């Protein structure tokens, strides 16, 4: 009889433990973002100015492709853009034609010039004006060519797309960057971490974006605060789980990335319900 009673107690205990464990989900912490930084153009790498482990800021130069040809092209485009001699000549000719027209108009008023002569003078003015416009159009094209070359030159510089840490250099100076393999280095953002859980559908139902959460990190179970950032509107039909993403603020870099992260959803559910009732925000 005692053995039967003991077996019943143990079975009840295991059932409770199993139920508690089923409410706990696990994943691993990850960098909030990881970006594979590519070169936007093909070419030979002139220099990489960062090393693995360096902290970089958004917009910081991290690598440079060879740009000698483009720099020479830019100088040629600059000279062409600033060459205004043809415009000055065209303007001088226009002024001369206008003075001739004014002279013929005065002669015509005194009946010392014919309408045909006045018409020819007006045509000469029109042609001179057209020539000025052609020269101005050419200068505008040269200016645009200069700006295009500047833009191409900027594309030879590779800048960090985010604040983060360089974790891997994938190429070395002197290597060729091709369209099939443009990535130069990897940068991760660790000021925030993310933890992406597969949560059973029934436990995910009360979760809301913006809710606070508490997770346990690592084998020692260090507590950390998090925010629910995304709850998938769909359920995986094979596992019956919903994808839920938490964000962990990590400005001090005190939370590690790549460690196990546990989330007790029964505890969170109770806390969330109490909070909503306490502050009058039922959901």
PDB file of C-alpha atoms in Angstrom:
ATOM      1  CA  UNK A   1       0.000   0.000   0.000  1.00  0.00           C
ATOM      2  CA  UNK A   2       2.835   2.350   0.912  1.00  0.00           C
ATOM      3  CA  UNK A   3       4.581   1.575  -2.391  1.00  0.00           C
ATOM      4  CA  UNK A   4       1.410   2.346  -4.305  1.00  0.00           C
ATOM      5  CA  UNK A   5       1.008   5.648  -2.457  1.00  0.00           C
ATOM      6  CA  UNK A   6       4.651   6.575  -3.096  1.00  0.00           C
ATOM      7  CA  UNK A   7       4.286   5.779  -6.786  1.00  0.00           C
ATOM      8  CA  UNK A   8       1.175   7.943  -6.986  1.00  0.00           C
ATOM      9  CA  UNK A   9       2.979  10.886  -5.324  1.00  0.00           C
ATOM     10  CA  UNK A  10       5.989  10.545  -7.633  1.00  0.00           C
ATOM     11  CA  UNK A  11       3.751  10.381 -10.695  1.00  0.00           C
ATOM     12  CA  UNK A  12       1.898  13.509  -9.580  1.00  0.00           C
ATOM     13  CA  UNK A  13       5.211  15.311  -8.976  1.00  0.00           C
ATOM     14  CA  UNK A  14       6.545  14.381 -12.416  1.00  0.00           C
ATOM     15  CA  UNK A  15       3.325  15.540 -14.038  1.00  0.00           C
ATOM     16  CA  UNK A  16       3.562  18.941 -12.343  1.00  0.00           C
ATOM     17  CA  UNK A  17       7.237  19.259 -13.236  1.00  0.00           C
ATOM     18  CA  UNK A  18       6.501  18.317 -16.816  1.00  0.00           C
ATOM     19  CA  UNK A  19       3.737  20.925 -17.002  1.00  0.00           C
ATOM     20  CA  UNK A  20       6.071  23.578 -15.606  1.00  0.00           C
ATOM     21  CA  UNK A  21       8.813  22.653 -18.047  1.00  0.00           C
ATOM     22  CA  UNK A  22       6.402  22.776 -20.979  1.00  0.00           C
ATOM     23  CA  UNK A  23       5.807  26.465 -20.270  1.00  0.00           C
ATOM     24  CA  UNK A  24       9.515  27.252 -20.531  1.00  0.00           C
ATOM     25  CA  UNK A  25      10.957  27.887 -23.972  1.00  0.00           C
ATOM     26  CA  UNK A  26      14.598  28.187 -24.931  1.00  0.00           C
ATOM     27  CA  UNK A  27      16.732  29.691 -27.663  1.00  0.00           C
ATOM     28  CA  UNK A  28      20.090  31.448 -27.920  1.00  0.00           C
ATOM     29  CA  UNK A  29      20.773  35.165 -27.772  1.00  0.00           C
ATOM     30  CA  UNK A  30      21.931  36.705 -31.045  1.00  0.00           C
ATOM     31  CA  UNK A  31      23.289  40.064 -32.205  1.00  0.00           C
ATOM     32  CA  UNK A  32      20.354  42.319 -33.006  1.00  0.00           C
ATOM     33  CA  UNK A  33      21.753  42.795 -36.484  1.00  0.00           C
ATOM     34  CA  UNK A  34      24.574  41.239 -38.465  1.00  0.00           C
ATOM     35  CA  UNK A  35      25.479  42.837 -41.792  1.00  0.00           C
ATOM     36  CA  UNK A  36      27.736  41.406 -44.463  1.00  0.00           C
ATOM     37  CA  UNK A  37      29.297  44.594 -45.858  1.00  0.00           C
ATOM     38  CA  UNK A  38      29.791  44.433 -49.652  1.00  0.00           C
ATOM     39  CA  UNK A  39      31.643  46.597 -52.130  1.00  0.00           C
ATOM     40  CA  UNK A  40      29.178  48.337 -54.432  1.00  0.00           C
ATOM     41  CA  UNK A  41      31.569  48.120 -57.401  1.00  0.00           C
ATOM     42  CA  UNK A  42      34.097  45.644 -58.725  1.00  0.00           C
ATOM     43  CA  UNK A  43      37.805  46.306 -58.432  1.00  0.00           C
ATOM     44  CA  UNK A  44      40.982  45.653 -56.496  1.00  0.00           C
ATOM     45  CA  UNK A  45      40.997  46.349 -52.762  1.00  0.00           C
ATOM     46  CA  UNK A  46      43.445  49.153 -52.025  1.00  0.00           C
ATOM     47  CA  UNK A  47      43.168  49.038 -48.231  1.00  0.00           C
ATOM     48  CA  UNK A  48      41.078  47.797 -45.305  1.00  0.00           C
ATOM     49  CA  UNK A  49      41.367  50.315 -42.485  1.00  0.00           C
ATOM     50  CA  UNK A  50      39.749  48.278 -39.681  1.00  0.00           C
ATOM     51  CA  UNK A  51      40.584  44.985 -38.013  1.00  0.00           C
ATOM     52  CA  UNK A  52      38.548  42.282 -36.323  1.00  0.00           C
ATOM     53  CA  UNK A  53      37.248  43.474 -32.950  1.00  0.00           C
ATOM     54  CA  UNK A  54      37.219  47.167 -33.897  1.00  0.00           C
ATOM     55  CA  UNK A  55      34.200  49.246 -32.930  1.00  0.00           C
ATOM     56  CA  UNK A  56      32.871  51.274 -35.862  1.00  0.00           C
ATOM     57  CA  UNK A  57      30.224  53.958 -36.269  1.00  0.00           C
ATOM     58  CA  UNK A  58      27.717  54.303 -39.069  1.00  0.00           C
ATOM     59  CA  UNK A  59      29.292  56.009 -42.083  1.00  0.00           C
ATOM     60  CA  UNK A  60      32.875  55.337 -40.985  1.00  0.00           C
ATOM     61  CA  UNK A  61      35.309  54.370 -43.739  1.00  0.00           C
ATOM     62  CA  UNK A  62      36.224  50.695 -43.396  1.00  0.00           C
ATOM     63  CA  UNK A  63      37.773  49.858 -46.777  1.00  0.00           C
ATOM     64  CA  UNK A  64      38.907  51.481 -50.009  1.00  0.00           C
ATOM     65  CA  UNK A  65      38.998  50.133 -53.559  1.00  0.00           C
ATOM     66  CA  UNK A  66      41.683  51.269 -55.977  1.00  0.00           C
ATOM     67  CA  UNK A  67      40.547  54.608 -57.470  1.00  0.00           C
ATOM     68  CA  UNK A  68      43.551  56.017 -59.330  1.00  0.00           C
ATOM     69  CA  UNK A  69      41.857  55.964 -62.755  1.00  0.00           C
ATOM     70  CA  UNK A  70      38.738  57.636 -61.416  1.00  0.00           C
ATOM     71  CA  UNK A  71      40.762  60.342 -59.690  1.00  0.00           C
ATOM     72  CA  UNK A  72      42.435  61.184 -62.992  1.00  0.00           C
ATOM     73  CA  UNK A  73      39.037  61.189 -64.718  1.00  0.00           C
ATOM     74  CA  UNK A  74      37.702  63.511 -62.026  1.00  0.00           C
ATOM     75  CA  UNK A  75      40.502  65.993 -62.626  1.00  0.00           C
ATOM     76  CA  UNK A  76      39.820  65.970 -66.377  1.00  0.00           C
ATOM     77  CA  UNK A  77      36.095  66.484 -65.708  1.00  0.00           C
ATOM     78  CA  UNK A  78      36.891  69.336 -63.327  1.00  0.00           C
ATOM     79  CA  UNK A  79      38.964  71.183 -65.944  1.00  0.00           C
ATOM     80  CA  UNK A  80      36.288  70.668 -68.602  1.00  0.00           C
ATOM     81  CA  UNK A  81      33.584  71.898 -66.236  1.00  0.00           C
ATOM     82  CA  UNK A  82      35.477  75.071 -65.389  1.00  0.00           C
ATOM     83  CA  UNK A  83      36.494  75.880 -68.995  1.00  0.00           C
ATOM     84  CA  UNK A  84      34.294  78.915 -69.753  1.00  0.00           C
ATOM     85  CA  UNK A  85      36.255  80.387 -72.666  1.00  0.00           C
ATOM     86  CA  UNK A  86      33.749  79.181 -75.273  1.00  0.00           C
ATOM     87  CA  UNK A  87      30.889  80.724 -73.303  1.00  0.00           C
ATOM     88  CA  UNK A  88      32.673  84.062 -73.071  1.00  0.00           C
ATOM     89  CA  UNK A  89      33.326  84.008 -76.830  1.00  0.00           C
ATOM     90  CA  UNK A  90      29.678  83.196 -77.549  1.00  0.00           C
ATOM     91  CA  UNK A  91      28.507  85.984 -75.231  1.00  0.00           C
ATOM     92  CA  UNK A  92      30.834  88.474 -76.921  1.00  0.00           C
ATOM     93  CA  UNK A  93      29.493  87.512 -80.328  1.00  0.00           C
ATOM     94  CA  UNK A  94      25.931  87.924 -79.072  1.00  0.00           C
ATOM     95  CA  UNK A  95      26.707  91.419 -77.760  1.00  0.00           C
ATOM     96  CA  UNK A  96      28.227  92.351 -81.129  1.00  0.00           C
ATOM     97  CA  UNK A  97      25.170  91.065 -83.028  1.00  0.00           C
ATOM     98  CA  UNK A  98      22.842  92.988 -80.741  1.00  0.00           C
ATOM     99  CA  UNK A  99      24.751  96.212 -81.325  1.00  0.00           C
ATOM    100  CA  UNK A 100      24.537  95.637 -85.088  1.00  0.00           C
ATOM    101  CA  UNK A 101      20.798  95.070 -84.800  1.00  0.00           C
ATOM    102  CA  UNK A 102      20.372  98.271 -82.830  1.00  0.00           C
ATOM    103  CA  UNK A 103      22.351 100.134 -85.466  1.00  0.00           C
ATOM    104  CA  UNK A 104      20.186  98.765 -88.302  1.00  0.00           C
ATOM    105  CA  UNK A 105      17.057  99.642 -86.346  1.00  0.00           C
ATOM    106  CA  UNK A 106      18.255 103.250 -86.053  1.00  0.00           C
ATOM    107  CA  UNK A 107      19.074 103.334 -89.773  1.00  0.00           C
ATOM    108  CA  UNK A 108      15.694 101.822 -90.605  1.00  0.00           C
ATOM    109  CA  UNK A 109      13.947 104.492 -88.566  1.00  0.00           C
ATOM    110  CA  UNK A 110      15.696 107.112 -90.724  1.00  0.00           C
ATOM    111  CA  UNK A 111      14.898 105.068 -93.842  1.00  0.00           C
ATOM    112  CA  UNK A 112      18.613 104.405 -94.453  1.00  0.00           C
ATOM    113  CA  UNK A 113      18.304 100.583 -94.144  1.00  0.00           C
ATOM    114  CA  UNK A 114      15.958  98.115 -95.757  1.00  0.00           C
ATOM    115  CA  UNK A 115      13.664  95.634 -94.046  1.00  0.00           C
ATOM    116  CA  UNK A 116      15.782  92.838 -95.489  1.00  0.00           C
ATOM    117  CA  UNK A 117      18.939  94.183 -93.821  1.00  0.00           C
ATOM    118  CA  UNK A 118      17.078  94.548 -90.525  1.00  0.00           C
ATOM    119  CA  UNK A 119      15.813  90.964 -90.823  1.00  0.00           C
ATOM    120  CA  UNK A 120      19.308  89.638 -91.482  1.00  0.00           C
ATOM    121  CA  UNK A 121      20.586  91.465 -88.388  1.00  0.00           C
ATOM    122  CA  UNK A 122      17.788  89.968 -86.292  1.00  0.00           C
ATOM    123  CA  UNK A 123      18.575  86.481 -87.623  1.00  0.00           C
ATOM    124  CA  UNK A 124      22.238  86.966 -86.689  1.00  0.00           C
ATOM    125  CA  UNK A 125      21.182  87.858 -83.137  1.00  0.00           C
ATOM    126  CA  UNK A 126      18.960  84.763 -82.930  1.00  0.00           C
ATOM    127  CA  UNK A 127      21.791  82.534 -84.110  1.00  0.00           C
ATOM    128  CA  UNK A 128      24.194  84.085 -81.585  1.00  0.00           C
ATOM    129  CA  UNK A 129      21.669  83.486 -78.793  1.00  0.00           C
ATOM    130  CA  UNK A 130      21.288  79.860 -79.872  1.00  0.00           C
ATOM    131  CA  UNK A 131      25.073  79.440 -79.828  1.00  0.00           C
ATOM    132  CA  UNK A 132      25.231  80.790 -76.274  1.00  0.00           C
ATOM    133  CA  UNK A 133      22.568  78.295 -75.223  1.00  0.00           C
ATOM    134  CA  UNK A 134      24.454  75.424 -76.905  1.00  0.00           C
ATOM    135  CA  UNK A 135      27.632  76.330 -75.028  1.00  0.00           C
ATOM    136  CA  UNK A 136      25.697  76.540 -71.748  1.00  0.00           C
ATOM    137  CA  UNK A 137      24.169  73.122 -72.397  1.00  0.00           C
ATOM    138  CA  UNK A 138      27.633  71.700 -73.050  1.00  0.00           C
ATOM    139  CA  UNK A 139      28.910  73.165 -69.776  1.00  0.00           C
ATOM    140  CA  UNK A 140      25.952  71.659 -67.917  1.00  0.00           C
ATOM    141  CA  UNK A 141      26.734  68.253 -69.404  1.00  0.00           C
ATOM    142  CA  UNK A 142      30.352  68.667 -68.289  1.00  0.00           C
ATOM    143  CA  UNK A 143      29.193  69.612 -64.789  1.00  0.00           C
ATOM    144  CA  UNK A 144      26.971  66.533 -64.630  1.00  0.00           C
ATOM    145  CA  UNK A 145      29.849  64.378 -65.863  1.00  0.00           C
ATOM    146  CA  UNK A 146      31.993  65.826 -63.065  1.00  0.00           C
ATOM    147  CA  UNK A 147      29.308  64.985 -60.463  1.00  0.00           C
ATOM    148  CA  UNK A 148      28.918  61.481 -61.875  1.00  0.00           C
ATOM    149  CA  UNK A 149      32.645  60.853 -61.593  1.00  0.00           C
ATOM    150  CA  UNK A 150      32.565  62.143 -58.000  1.00  0.00           C
ATOM    151  CA  UNK A 151      29.741  59.719 -57.254  1.00  0.00           C
ATOM    152  CA  UNK A 152      31.684  56.832 -58.792  1.00  0.00           C
ATOM    153  CA  UNK A 153      34.692  57.820 -56.715  1.00  0.00           C
ATOM    154  CA  UNK A 154      32.609  57.755 -53.526  1.00  0.00           C
ATOM    155  CA  UNK A 155      31.438  54.254 -54.387  1.00  0.00           C
ATOM    156  CA  UNK A 156      35.051  53.125 -54.246  1.00  0.00           C
ATOM    157  CA  UNK A 157      34.888  53.861 -50.525  1.00  0.00           C
ATOM    158  CA  UNK A 158      33.157  51.264 -48.329  1.00  0.00           C
ATOM    159  CA  UNK A 159      31.552  52.709 -45.193  1.00  0.00           C
ATOM    160  CA  UNK A 160      30.049  51.005 -42.157  1.00  0.00           C
ATOM    161  CA  UNK A 161      26.256  50.729 -42.553  1.00  0.00           C
ATOM    162  CA  UNK A 162      25.640  50.676 -38.777  1.00  0.00           C
ATOM    163  CA  UNK A 163      27.228  51.187 -35.376  1.00  0.00           C
ATOM    164  CA  UNK A 164      28.773  47.896 -34.362  1.00  0.00           C
ATOM    165  CA  UNK A 165      31.800  45.660 -34.075  1.00  0.00           C
ATOM    166  CA  UNK A 166      33.816  44.081 -36.880  1.00  0.00           C
ATOM    167  CA  UNK A 167      33.742  40.332 -36.302  1.00  0.00           C
ATOM    168  CA  UNK A 168      35.287  39.008 -39.514  1.00  0.00           C
ATOM    169  CA  UNK A 169      37.389  40.228 -42.429  1.00  0.00           C
ATOM    170  CA  UNK A 170      36.608  38.184 -45.506  1.00  0.00           C
ATOM    171  CA  UNK A 171      39.158  39.707 -47.902  1.00  0.00           C
ATOM    172  CA  UNK A 172      42.622  41.236 -47.885  1.00  0.00           C
ATOM    173  CA  UNK A 173      44.142  44.265 -49.655  1.00  0.00           C
ATOM    174  CA  UNK A 174      45.155  43.336 -53.195  1.00  0.00           C
ATOM    175  CA  UNK A 175      42.285  40.898 -53.720  1.00  0.00           C
ATOM    176  CA  UNK A 176      39.800  41.440 -56.528  1.00  0.00           C
ATOM    177  CA  UNK A 177      36.153  42.075 -55.671  1.00  0.00           C
ATOM    178  CA  UNK A 178      33.787  40.436 -58.147  1.00  0.00           C
ATOM    179  CA  UNK A 179      29.999  40.675 -58.488  1.00  0.00           C
ATOM    180  CA  UNK A 180      29.742  37.032 -57.387  1.00  0.00           C
ATOM    181  CA  UNK A 181      31.710  37.593 -54.188  1.00  0.00           C
ATOM    182  CA  UNK A 182      31.419  41.247 -53.099  1.00  0.00           C
ATOM    183  CA  UNK A 183      31.449  40.873 -49.271  1.00  0.00           C
ATOM    184  CA  UNK A 184      34.480  42.381 -47.541  1.00  0.00           C
ATOM    185  CA  UNK A 185      33.660  42.090 -43.838  1.00  0.00           C
ATOM    186  CA  UNK A 186      30.957  41.374 -41.245  1.00  0.00           C
ATOM    187  CA  UNK A 187      29.678  43.825 -38.613  1.00  0.00           C
ATOM    188  CA  UNK A 188      27.350  43.010 -35.706  1.00  0.00           C
ATOM    189  CA  UNK A 189      25.260  45.272 -33.513  1.00  0.00           C
ATOM    190  CA  UNK A 190      25.603  44.300 -29.843  1.00  0.00           C
ATOM    191  CA  UNK A 191      24.084  47.372 -28.184  1.00  0.00           C
ATOM    192  CA  UNK A 192      20.898  45.344 -28.521  1.00  0.00           C
ATOM    193  CA  UNK A 193      20.440  41.582 -28.600  1.00  0.00           C
ATOM    194  CA  UNK A 194      17.549  39.497 -29.854  1.00  0.00           C
ATOM    195  CA  UNK A 195      16.142  36.183 -28.771  1.00  0.00           C
ATOM    196  CA  UNK A 196      13.803  34.396 -31.175  1.00  0.00           C
ATOM    197  CA  UNK A 197      11.602  31.734 -29.574  1.00  0.00           C
ATOM    198  CA  UNK A 198       9.268  29.099 -30.972  1.00  0.00           C
ATOM    199  CA  UNK A 199       6.353  29.414 -28.551  1.00  0.00           C
ATOM    200  CA  UNK A 200       3.461  26.909 -28.353  1.00  0.00           C
ATOM    201  CA  UNK A 201       0.368  28.444 -29.881  1.00  0.00           C
ATOM    202  CA  UNK A 202      -1.725  28.477 -26.682  1.00  0.00           C
ATOM    203  CA  UNK A 203       1.063  30.158 -24.696  1.00  0.00           C
ATOM    204  CA  UNK A 204       1.653  32.746 -27.439  1.00  0.00           C
ATOM    205  CA  UNK A 205      -2.001  33.807 -27.590  1.00  0.00           C
ATOM    206  CA  UNK A 206      -1.827  36.393 -24.751  1.00  0.00           C
ATOM    207  CA  UNK A 207       1.523  37.860 -25.830  1.00  0.00           C
ATOM    208  CA  UNK A 208       1.499  41.405 -27.222  1.00  0.00           C
ATOM    209  CA  UNK A 209       4.145  43.516 -28.957  1.00  0.00           C
ATOM    210  CA  UNK A 210       5.576  46.011 -26.479  1.00  0.00           C
ATOM    211  CA  UNK A 211       5.003  43.839 -23.409  1.00  0.00           C
ATOM    212  CA  UNK A 212       7.886  43.453 -20.964  1.00  0.00           C
ATOM    213  CA  UNK A 213       9.458  40.059 -20.408  1.00  0.00           C
ATOM    214  CA  UNK A 214      12.089  38.550 -18.136  1.00  0.00           C
ATOM    215  CA  UNK A 215      14.523  35.917 -19.380  1.00  0.00           C
ATOM    216  CA  UNK A 216      17.319  33.879 -17.837  1.00  0.00           C
ATOM    217  CA  UNK A 217      20.669  33.841 -19.599  1.00  0.00           C
ATOM    218  CA  UNK A 218      23.411  31.236 -19.533  1.00  0.00           C
ATOM    219  CA  UNK A 219      23.817  28.196 -17.316  1.00  0.00           C
ATOM    220  CA  UNK A 220      23.718  30.407 -14.206  1.00  0.00           C
ATOM    221  CA  UNK A 221      20.357  31.870 -15.189  1.00  0.00           C
ATOM    222  CA  UNK A 222      21.260  35.573 -15.072  1.00  0.00           C
ATOM    223  CA  UNK A 223      18.028  37.591 -15.183  1.00  0.00           C
ATOM    224  CA  UNK A 224      17.617  40.123 -17.967  1.00  0.00           C
ATOM    225  CA  UNK A 225      14.766  42.393 -19.004  1.00  0.00           C
ATOM    226  CA  UNK A 226      13.412  42.251 -22.538  1.00  0.00           C
ATOM    227  CA  UNK A 227      10.656  43.653 -24.704  1.00  0.00           C
ATOM    228  CA  UNK A 228       8.432  41.647 -27.019  1.00  0.00           C
ATOM    229  CA  UNK A 229       9.184  43.104 -30.434  1.00  0.00           C
ATOM    230  CA  UNK A 230       7.350  40.705 -32.750  1.00  0.00           C
ATOM    231  CA  UNK A 231       4.710  38.006 -32.510  1.00  0.00           C
ATOM    232  CA  UNK A 232       4.136  36.123 -35.732  1.00  0.00           C
ATOM    233  CA  UNK A 233       0.530  36.164 -36.946  1.00  0.00           C
ATOM    234  CA  UNK A 234       0.940  32.609 -38.264  1.00  0.00           C
ATOM    235  CA  UNK A 235       1.542  29.248 -36.623  1.00  0.00           C
ATOM    236  CA  UNK A 236       3.990  26.671 -37.899  1.00  0.00           C
ATOM    237  CA  UNK A 237       1.712  23.756 -38.871  1.00  0.00           C
ATOM    238  CA  UNK A 238       4.353  21.114 -38.189  1.00  0.00           C
ATOM    239  CA  UNK A 239       5.403  22.209 -34.703  1.00  0.00           C
ATOM    240  CA  UNK A 240       2.305  24.126 -33.634  1.00  0.00           C
ATOM    241  CA  UNK A 241       4.503  27.026 -32.509  1.00  0.00           C
ATOM    242  CA  UNK A 242       4.538  30.772 -33.084  1.00  0.00           C
ATOM    243  CA  UNK A 243       7.700  32.779 -33.738  1.00  0.00           C
ATOM    244  CA  UNK A 244       8.212  35.432 -31.044  1.00  0.00           C
ATOM    245  CA  UNK A 245      11.149  37.861 -31.018  1.00  0.00           C
ATOM    246  CA  UNK A 246      12.388  39.614 -27.886  1.00  0.00           C
ATOM    247  CA  UNK A 247      14.733  42.603 -27.780  1.00  0.00           C
ATOM    248  CA  UNK A 248      17.260  42.970 -24.981  1.00  0.00           C
ATOM    249  CA  UNK A 249      18.871  46.379 -24.505  1.00  0.00           C
ATOM    250  CA  UNK A 250      22.622  45.983 -24.045  1.00  0.00           C
ATOM    251  CA  UNK A 251      24.158  49.461 -24.082  1.00  0.00           C
ATOM    252  CA  UNK A 252      26.799  48.442 -21.539  1.00  0.00           C
ATOM    253  CA  UNK A 253      27.620  45.226 -23.448  1.00  0.00           C
ATOM    254  CA  UNK A 254      27.075  43.282 -20.213  1.00  0.00           C
ATOM    255  CA  UNK A 255      24.825  40.641 -21.804  1.00  0.00           C
ATOM    256  CA  UNK A 256      26.573  37.941 -23.829  1.00  0.00           C
ATOM    257  CA  UNK A 257      25.551  36.912 -27.319  1.00  0.00           C
ATOM    258  CA  UNK A 258      25.305  33.233 -28.222  1.00  0.00           C
ATOM    259  CA  UNK A 259      24.279  31.894 -24.784  1.00  0.00           C
ATOM    260  CA  UNK A 260      21.179  29.929 -23.911  1.00  0.00           C
ATOM    261  CA  UNK A 261      18.142  32.055 -23.113  1.00  0.00           C
ATOM    262  CA  UNK A 262      15.187  30.655 -21.137  1.00  0.00           C
ATOM    263  CA  UNK A 263      11.727  32.224 -20.886  1.00  0.00           C
ATOM    264  CA  UNK A 264       9.098  31.018 -18.419  1.00  0.00           C
ATOM    265  CA  UNK A 265       5.837  31.865 -20.138  1.00  0.00           C
ATOM    266  CA  UNK A 266       3.634  30.807 -17.238  1.00  0.00           C
ATOM    267  CA  UNK A 267       5.371  33.342 -15.032  1.00  0.00           C
ATOM    268  CA  UNK A 268       5.209  36.010 -17.729  1.00  0.00           C
ATOM    269  CA  UNK A 269       1.549  35.334 -18.324  1.00  0.00           C
ATOM    270  CA  UNK A 270       0.725  35.802 -14.655  1.00  0.00           C
ATOM    271  CA  UNK A 271       2.775  38.990 -14.421  1.00  0.00           C
ATOM    272  CA  UNK A 272       1.235  40.421 -17.602  1.00  0.00           C
ATOM    273  CA  UNK A 273      -2.305  39.696 -16.439  1.00  0.00           C
ATOM    274  CA  UNK A 274      -1.653  41.315 -13.043  1.00  0.00           C
ATOM    275  CA  UNK A 275      -0.073  44.358 -14.720  1.00  0.00           C
ATOM    276  CA  UNK A 276      -2.983  44.823 -17.092  1.00  0.00           C
ATOM    277  CA  UNK A 277      -5.538  44.545 -14.306  1.00  0.00           C
ATOM    278  CA  UNK A 278      -3.504  46.837 -12.039  1.00  0.00           C
ATOM    279  CA  UNK A 279      -3.207  49.608 -14.610  1.00  0.00           C
ATOM    280  CA  UNK A 280      -6.611  49.131 -16.150  1.00  0.00           C
ATOM    281  CA  UNK A 281      -5.470  47.993 -19.603  1.00  0.00           C
ATOM    282  CA  UNK A 282      -7.173  44.643 -20.185  1.00  0.00           C
ATOM    283  CA  UNK A 283      -6.270  42.852 -23.430  1.00  0.00           C
TER     284      UNK A 283
END
